[in-house]
Structure formats: structure tokens, C-alpha cells
PDB file of C-alpha atoms in Angstrom:
ATOM      1  CA  UNK A   1     -23.133  81.101  49.357  1.00 54.00           C
ATOM      2  CA  UNK A   2     -20.834  81.412  51.965  1.00 59.00           C
ATOM      3  CA  UNK A   3     -22.100  77.327  52.451  1.00 62.00           C
ATOM      4  CA  UNK A   4     -20.322  76.644  49.295  1.00 64.00           C
ATOM      5  CA  UNK A   5     -17.113  79.036  49.548  1.00 69.00           C
ATOM      6  CA  UNK A   6     -16.810  77.082  52.860  1.00 64.00           C
ATOM      7  CA  UNK A   7     -17.059  74.146  51.072  1.00 67.00           C
ATOM      8  CA  UNK A   8     -14.180  74.813  48.483  1.00 70.00           C
ATOM      9  CA  UNK A   9     -12.256  75.869  51.348  1.00 71.00           C
ATOM     10  CA  UNK A  10     -12.125  73.042  53.263  1.00 64.00           C
ATOM     11  CA  UNK A  11     -12.305  70.214  50.082  1.00 66.00           C
ATOM     12  CA  UNK A  12      -9.035  72.724  48.903  1.00 60.00           C
ATOM     13  CA  UNK A  13      -7.252  71.981  52.590  1.00 59.00           C
ATOM     14  CA  UNK A  14      -8.384  68.311  52.806  1.00 62.00           C
ATOM     15  CA  UNK A  15      -6.554  67.959  48.530  1.00 57.00           C
ATOM     16  CA  UNK A  16      -2.959  69.903  50.020  1.00 65.00           C
ATOM     17  CA  UNK A  17      -3.589  67.659  53.193  1.00 55.00           C
ATOM     18  CA  UNK A  18      -3.324  64.252  51.472  1.00 61.00           C
ATOM     19  CA  UNK A  19      -0.974  65.532  48.705  1.00 56.00           C
ATOM     20  CA  UNK A  20       1.989  66.707  50.829  1.00 57.00           C
ATOM     21  CA  UNK A  21       0.870  63.858  53.861  1.00 52.00           C
ATOM     22  CA  UNK A  22       3.867  60.611  51.669  1.00 51.00           C
ATOM     23  CA  UNK A  23       6.034  62.852  51.130  1.00 47.00           C
ATOM     24  CA  UNK A  24       6.233  64.747  54.453  1.00 46.00           C
ATOM     25  CA  UNK A  25       6.364  60.420  56.335  1.00 48.00           C
ATOM     26  CA  UNK A  26       9.018  59.189  53.228  1.00 48.00           C
ATOM     27  CA  UNK A  27      11.115  62.324  54.545  1.00 49.00           C
ATOM     28  CA  UNK A  28      11.010  61.692  57.510  1.00 49.00           C
ATOM     29  CA  UNK A  29      12.069  57.357  57.190  1.00 58.00           C
ATOM     30  CA  UNK A  30      15.281  58.138  57.392  1.00 60.00           C
ATOM     31  CA  UNK A  31      18.181  60.326  57.848  1.00 59.00           C
ATOM     32  CA  UNK A  32      18.993  63.613  55.445  1.00 60.00           C
ATOM     33  CA  UNK A  33      22.310  63.151  54.466  1.00 62.00           C
ATOM     34  CA  UNK A  34      21.893  64.364  50.858  1.00 59.00           C
ATOM     35  CA  UNK A  35      23.394  67.367  49.903  1.00 62.00           C
ATOM     36  CA  UNK A  36      22.329  70.075  47.387  1.00 64.00           C
ATOM     37  CA  UNK A  37      25.719  69.448  45.307  1.00 68.00           C
ATOM     38  CA  UNK A  38      23.947  66.567  42.261  1.00 64.00           C
ATOM     39  CA  UNK A  39      26.786  65.241  42.110  1.00 63.00           C
ATOM     40  CA  UNK A  40      27.373  64.306  45.422  1.00 70.00           C
ATOM     41  CA  UNK A  41      24.093  62.679  45.480  1.00 77.00           C
ATOM     42  CA  UNK A  42      24.608  59.929  42.769  1.00 84.00           C
ATOM     43  CA  UNK A  43      25.235  56.327  44.576  1.00 91.00           C
ATOM     44  CA  UNK A  44      23.835  57.423  47.731  1.00 94.00           C
ATOM     45  CA  UNK A  45      20.745  55.168  48.310  1.00 96.00           C
ATOM     46  CA  UNK A  46      18.287  54.613  51.542  1.00 97.00           C
ATOM     47  CA  UNK A  47      18.383  51.148  52.775  1.00 98.00           C
ATOM     48  CA  UNK A  48      17.615  49.073  55.881  1.00 98.00           C
ATOM     49  CA  UNK A  49      20.889  47.529  57.552  1.00 99.00           C
ATOM     50  CA  UNK A  50      18.658  43.572  58.009  1.00 99.00           C
ATOM     51  CA  UNK A  51      22.505  42.027  59.559  1.00 98.00           C
ATOM     52  CA  UNK A  52      26.349  43.200  60.882  1.00 98.00           C
ATOM     53  CA  UNK A  53      28.800  40.234  59.505  1.00 97.00           C
ATOM     54  CA  UNK A  54      31.231  41.224  60.803  1.00 96.00           C
ATOM     55  CA  UNK A  55      33.277  45.487  61.758  1.00 96.00           C
ATOM     56  CA  UNK A  56      33.001  46.280  57.883  1.00 97.00           C
ATOM     57  CA  UNK A  57      31.118  44.354  56.245  1.00 97.00           C
ATOM     58  CA  UNK A  58      27.256  44.167  55.719  1.00 98.00           C
ATOM     59  CA  UNK A  59      24.079  43.213  54.363  1.00 98.00           C
ATOM     60  CA  UNK A  60      21.523  45.389  53.181  1.00 98.00           C
ATOM     61  CA  UNK A  61      18.766  46.124  51.716  1.00 98.00           C
ATOM     62  CA  UNK A  62      18.971  49.167  49.294  1.00 97.00           C
ATOM     63  CA  UNK A  63      16.655  51.514  48.649  1.00 97.00           C
ATOM     64  CA  UNK A  64      16.852  51.588  44.169  1.00 94.00           C
ATOM     65  CA  UNK A  65      13.540  53.984  43.487  1.00 92.00           C
ATOM     66  CA  UNK A  66      10.473  54.075  42.872  1.00 94.00           C
ATOM     67  CA  UNK A  67       9.889  51.383  45.201  1.00 94.00           C
ATOM     68  CA  UNK A  68      12.771  49.322  43.451  1.00 96.00           C
ATOM     69  CA  UNK A  69      14.496  48.227  46.626  1.00 97.00           C
ATOM     70  CA  UNK A  70      17.632  45.337  45.577  1.00 96.00           C
ATOM     71  CA  UNK A  71      17.322  42.597  48.921  1.00 98.00           C
ATOM     72  CA  UNK A  72      20.064  41.261  50.612  1.00 98.00           C
ATOM     73  CA  UNK A  73      23.191  42.638  49.387  1.00 96.00           C
ATOM     74  CA  UNK A  74      26.507  43.313  51.150  1.00 97.00           C
ATOM     75  CA  UNK A  75      28.021  45.532  51.814  1.00 97.00           C
ATOM     76  CA  UNK A  76      31.641  45.560  52.822  1.00 96.00           C
ATOM     77  CA  UNK A  77      33.092  49.563  55.035  1.00 96.00           C
ATOM     78  CA  UNK A  78      34.436  50.932  52.584  1.00 94.00           C
ATOM     79  CA  UNK A  79      38.185  53.222  53.544  1.00 94.00           C
ATOM     80  CA  UNK A  80      37.856  51.341  57.541  1.00 96.00           C
ATOM     81  CA  UNK A  81      39.688  47.718  58.030  1.00 95.00           C
ATOM     82  CA  UNK A  82      38.931  45.736  60.721  1.00 96.00           C
ATOM     83  CA  UNK A  83      39.886  42.627  62.201  1.00 94.00           C
ATOM     84  CA  UNK A  84      38.963  39.434  61.145  1.00 91.00           C
ATOM     85  CA  UNK A  85      36.342  36.810  62.860  1.00 89.00           C
ATOM     86  CA  UNK A  86      37.186  33.707  61.199  1.00 84.00           C
ATOM     87  CA  UNK A  87      41.530  34.319  61.172  1.00 75.00           C
ATOM     88  CA  UNK A  88      43.934  35.830  62.919  1.00 71.00           C
ATOM     89  CA  UNK A  89      45.120  36.120  66.958  1.00 76.00           C
ATOM     90  CA  UNK A  90      42.305  39.252  66.960  1.00 87.00           C
ATOM     91  CA  UNK A  91      38.583  37.091  67.434  1.00 91.00           C
ATOM     92  CA  UNK A  92      38.347  38.434  70.140  1.00 93.00           C
ATOM     93  CA  UNK A  93      38.995  42.529  68.923  1.00 95.00           C
ATOM     94  CA  UNK A  94      37.143  41.488  66.138  1.00 96.00           C
ATOM     95  CA  UNK A  95      33.595  40.676  67.796  1.00 96.00           C
ATOM     96  CA  UNK A  96      33.972  43.376  69.418  1.00 97.00           C
ATOM     97  CA  UNK A  97      33.774  45.556  66.693  1.00 98.00           C
ATOM     98  CA  UNK A  98      31.161  43.503  65.437  1.00 98.00           C
ATOM     99  CA  UNK A  99      29.393  43.735  68.737  1.00 98.00           C
ATOM    100  CA  UNK A 100      29.530  47.741  68.257  1.00 98.00           C
ATOM    101  CA  UNK A 101      28.723  48.140  64.066  1.00 99.00           C
ATOM    102  CA  UNK A 102      25.955  45.819  65.152  1.00 98.00           C
ATOM    103  CA  UNK A 103      24.612  47.953  68.177  1.00 98.00           C
ATOM    104  CA  UNK A 104      25.117  51.175  65.577  1.00 98.00           C
ATOM    105  CA  UNK A 105      23.414  50.499  62.889  1.00 98.00           C
ATOM    106  CA  UNK A 106      22.214  46.886  63.089  1.00 98.00           C
ATOM    107  CA  UNK A 107      17.882  47.299  61.898  1.00 98.00           C
ATOM    108  CA  UNK A 108      18.274  50.597  61.566  1.00 98.00           C
ATOM    109  CA  UNK A 109      17.169  53.355  58.965  1.00 98.00           C
ATOM    110  CA  UNK A 110      20.906  54.530  56.952  1.00 98.00           C
ATOM    111  CA  UNK A 111      21.955  56.185  54.277  1.00 97.00           C
ATOM    112  CA  UNK A 112      24.646  54.661  52.220  1.00 97.00           C
ATOM    113  CA  UNK A 113      26.881  55.679  49.482  1.00 95.00           C
ATOM    114  CA  UNK A 114      28.474  53.481  47.057  1.00 93.00           C
ATOM    115  CA  UNK A 115      31.756  54.268  45.172  1.00 87.00           C
ATOM    116  CA  UNK A 116      30.612  54.562  41.925  1.00 76.00           C
ATOM    117  CA  UNK A 117      28.356  51.207  42.410  1.00 71.00           C
ATOM    118  CA  UNK A 118      32.096  49.342  41.818  1.00 72.00           C
ATOM    119  CA  UNK A 119      32.353  45.519  44.586  1.00 80.00           C
ATOM    120  CA  UNK A 120      35.276  45.196  45.920  1.00 80.00           C
ATOM    121  CA  UNK A 121      37.292  42.175  45.562  1.00 80.00           C
ATOM    122  CA  UNK A 122      34.679  39.776  47.267  1.00 84.00           C
ATOM    123  CA  UNK A 123      32.167  41.351  45.299  1.00 86.00           C
ATOM    124  CA  UNK A 124      30.862  43.536  48.433  1.00 91.00           C
ATOM    125  CA  UNK A 125      30.172  46.961  47.028  1.00 92.00           C
ATOM    126  CA  UNK A 126      32.067  49.608  48.399  1.00 94.00           C
ATOM    127  CA  UNK A 127      29.842  51.746  50.580  1.00 95.00           C
ATOM    128  CA  UNK A 128      30.124  54.203  52.949  1.00 96.00           C
ATOM    129  CA  UNK A 129      27.285  54.503  55.645  1.00 98.00           C
ATOM    130  CA  UNK A 130      25.840  56.683  57.691  1.00 98.00           C
ATOM    131  CA  UNK A 131      22.721  57.098  60.219  1.00 97.00           C
ATOM    132  CA  UNK A 132      21.569  60.350  60.481  1.00 95.00           C
ATOM    133  CA  UNK A 133      24.605  62.841  59.847  1.00 94.00           C
ATOM    134  CA  UNK A 134      26.796  60.355  61.308  1.00 97.00           C
ATOM    135  CA  UNK A 135      29.702  58.619  59.096  1.00 97.00           C
ATOM    136  CA  UNK A 136      29.827  55.600  61.441  1.00 98.00           C
ATOM    137  CA  UNK A 137      33.307  54.163  58.651  1.00 98.00           C
ATOM    138  CA  UNK A 138      34.730  57.518  60.944  1.00 97.00           C
ATOM    139  CA  UNK A 139      32.538  56.343  63.766  1.00 98.00           C
ATOM    140  CA  UNK A 140      34.236  53.314  63.169  1.00 98.00           C
ATOM    141  CA  UNK A 141      37.861  54.341  63.681  1.00 98.00           C
ATOM    142  CA  UNK A 142      37.708  57.878  65.930  1.00 98.00           C
ATOM    143  CA  UNK A 143      36.233  54.273  68.869  1.00 98.00           C
ATOM    144  CA  UNK A 144      39.451  52.322  67.887  1.00 97.00           C
ATOM    145  CA  UNK A 145      37.509  49.548  66.028  1.00 97.00           C
ATOM    146  CA  UNK A 146      38.263  49.624  62.819  1.00 97.00           C
ATOM    147  CA  UNK A 147      41.899  51.314  61.225  1.00 96.00           C
ATOM    148  CA  UNK A 148      41.991  53.871  58.151  1.00 95.00           C
ATOM    149  CA  UNK A 149      42.407  51.341  55.056  1.00 85.00           C
ATOM    150  CA  UNK A 150      45.484  52.390  52.295  1.00 78.00           C
ATOM    151  CA  UNK A 151      42.728  52.451  48.852  1.00 68.00           C
ATOM    152  CA  UNK A 152      44.276  53.758  45.591  1.00 61.00           C
ATOM    153  CA  UNK A 153      44.144  57.244  44.813  1.00 51.00           C
ATOM    154  CA  UNK A 154      42.070  57.521  41.766  1.00 47.00           C
ATOM    155  CA  UNK A 155      39.167  55.850  44.102  1.00 48.00           C
ATOM    156  CA  UNK A 156      39.894  58.194  47.069  1.00 46.00           C
ATOM    157  CA  UNK A 157      39.824  61.539  44.618  1.00 36.00           C
ATOM    158  CA  UNK A 158      36.581  61.140  44.126  1.00 42.00           C
ATOM    159  CA  UNK A 159      34.922  60.268  46.962  1.00 45.00           C
ATOM    160  CA  UNK A 160      36.201  62.225  49.913  1.00 48.00           C
ATOM    161  CA  UNK A 161      35.058  59.506  53.133  1.00 49.00           C
ATOM    162  CA  UNK A 162      35.015  63.083  55.359  1.00 47.00           C
ATOM    163  CA  UNK A 163      31.659  63.973  54.237  1.00 44.00           C
TER     164      UNK A 163
END
């Protein structure tokens, strides 16, 4: 009788470990920037940065949930502007901004918050990128690799870049 009870307890513990293990692994794979307020989590996705074109444009594989991925999606870092690589007199500054951004997020698992899932004029989703608790867009500004970009007031009211 004692052996039977011990086996039941052991089986229950094994089932609990199996049941919770994938959830624990999934939570630890990506940084946690998820808010307790549901509205703050709209348009928030896990992603892996696959390339960095310049200081404000990246390509990412985006996890939409339920094992659905959007691969090779171009993102424009919202609310910032960096020098252009292809034109202008600030190419060296553009390369420095790109290289700094590459060091920060290339190949990294990040959280992106898109701006109402809308695209900018060049077909890129507008996004704020987080690595852990660090807002990468703000980091680019604070390290003087980017300047704050004026955004339309309507969008500014719904998305705070400093979150």
C-alpha cells in the first residue's frame, strides 16, 4: 500500500515537471517587457534580429504566436533618425550608428512593439525594440548615434517612446 502511494506521488511530480517545463523554457527564451496592462501588450511580439542595415533599420524574424513566424520582416526604429549610409556627408557617423546597433541586437532575441502594426512610407513596420528592459531606440539617442525624430501627434498620443 505504501509503495502504491509513493508511486502515485512520484507520477504526479513527474507529470507536473513535464507540464511546466515547456512553459518555463518558453518564458526564458526572450526578454520580458510584458506589462500587466493588457492594452500595453497590444502589438508586442518576440523577435530575433537577423540583420542590421543601418542605425534605424533592421530585419527580424517575428514570432506571431501559435508557432507562426513572420520571417525577414524589415523594421524601422520608431521615433529616431540616424545618418544615411548611401548619401550625405555623414557616412562615417552612419557606419558607427549601424555598428553600435549591430553589437547591441544582431542575432539577439528581443521584444518589439510595433506602432499599431502600421508601416512607414518605405514599407517597413515602425517599432520600438527592447533588449531585456533596455529600450534600444532610446539607447541610440542617449549614446548620440541617433536623434529624436518628430512623429505625428496622433501616433505620439498612443505610443510613448520612453516606455
